[in-house]
Every structure is written in C-alpha cells, then in structure tokens.
C-alpha cells in the first residue's frame, strides 16, 4: 500500500520482516533520507524523503525479491567543452 504524502514516498510491504531497521541520510542528490522499519510483526515500511517533492520510486519483482529503484531527481552535469580545433590557448 502506497501512502505517499508531501515530500515522502511511503509504502508498506506485507508478509515481510526485517532483522534490524535501516536508515541512511542523503544517499543521493535530491533524497534526504531512506528508512526501512518493521511496522508490525508482518509488515515492513519503506519511507523515502525527497528534498523538494516525493521521489518517483520504481518497483521491480525479481527472483531475489522486491527491488525499489530511485531514478535521479537532478539531471547529470554535462562535461565542460574545452578548446576548439587546434587545442585552443593554454594561458598565453
């Protein structure tokens, strides 16, 4: 069940249990925090807090279990173009 609100993506995962909770602050640009915790004896809660909006989370099912993917919220920086034909000047 997805309970997303404001800057939070929240999902409850039924029929699951964690040995211990997980928490990481600022794992990637645009994400403030990711937490996994036991909501009750049979449910795990995943919360992902975005800096400015709820993140878009993609869910995949695999042989290993559920996979949650967080696409980047900010576009990758483009490399700077240096020089032109002939290499340009080098401080001369």
XYZ file of C-alpha atoms in Angstrom:
92
model
C 0.000 0.000 0.000
C 1.443 3.359 -1.092
C 0.846 6.137 1.468
C 2.861 8.935 -0.173
C 2.325 12.460 1.113
C 4.132 15.809 0.716
C 7.867 15.013 0.246
C 7.511 11.412 1.450
C 7.169 8.237 -0.561
C 5.803 5.675 1.918
C 4.966 2.080 1.123
C 4.004 -0.813 3.403
C 5.311 -4.211 2.332
C 3.120 -7.056 3.657
C 4.400 -10.512 4.614
C 7.906 -9.194 5.296
C 10.097 -8.753 8.359
C 13.486 -7.081 8.960
C 16.153 -8.408 11.318
C 17.047 -4.771 12.101
C 15.922 -1.364 10.829
C 17.851 0.579 8.162
C 18.359 4.339 7.856
C 20.563 6.415 5.552
C 20.686 10.206 5.279
C 21.404 11.948 1.962
C 22.099 8.751 -0.020
C 21.902 10.612 -3.364
C 21.187 14.127 -4.618
C 17.532 15.042 -4.100
C 16.903 12.427 -1.384
C 17.120 13.490 2.275
C 16.573 10.097 3.901
C 15.698 6.446 3.299
C 14.358 4.283 6.138
C 13.149 0.697 6.413
C 11.466 -0.439 9.619
C 9.080 -3.079 10.920
C 5.605 -1.592 11.108
C 4.279 -4.706 12.862
C 5.099 -8.431 13.025
C 4.231 -8.969 9.347
C 4.771 -5.596 7.646
C 7.832 -3.554 6.673
C 7.553 0.182 5.942
C 9.810 1.902 3.392
C 9.988 5.696 3.615
C 11.934 7.831 1.138
C 12.025 11.571 1.876
C 12.685 13.899 -1.061
C 14.250 17.341 -0.665
C 11.536 19.246 -2.551
C 8.933 16.644 -3.579
C 8.078 12.993 -3.110
C 10.562 10.956 -5.142
C 9.467 8.770 -8.033
C 10.134 5.194 -6.972
C 10.093 2.282 -9.404
C 9.262 -1.221 -8.184
C 10.568 -4.407 -9.770
C 9.928 -8.017 -8.818
C 12.862 -10.410 -9.208
C 13.896 -13.900 -8.120
C 15.720 -12.279 -5.178
C 12.639 -10.336 -4.062
C 11.371 -6.767 -4.449
C 13.685 -4.134 -5.894
C 12.987 -0.434 -5.379
C 14.766 1.947 -7.744
C 15.122 5.709 -7.333
C 15.788 7.460 -10.640
C 17.952 10.600 -10.246
C 15.975 13.739 -9.425
C 18.579 16.052 -10.937
C 19.947 15.686 -14.452
C 23.595 14.677 -14.678
C 26.037 17.515 -15.277
C 27.417 17.765 -18.779
C 31.200 17.870 -19.112
C 32.640 21.262 -19.984
C 33.893 21.674 -23.532
C 37.473 22.894 -23.530
C 39.340 24.186 -26.548
C 38.447 24.030 -30.188
C 40.176 22.830 -33.293
C 43.901 23.030 -32.609
C 43.564 22.782 -28.822
C 42.949 26.476 -28.045
C 45.174 28.699 -25.937
C 46.684 27.472 -22.731
C 47.098 30.610 -20.667
C 49.162 32.521 -23.279
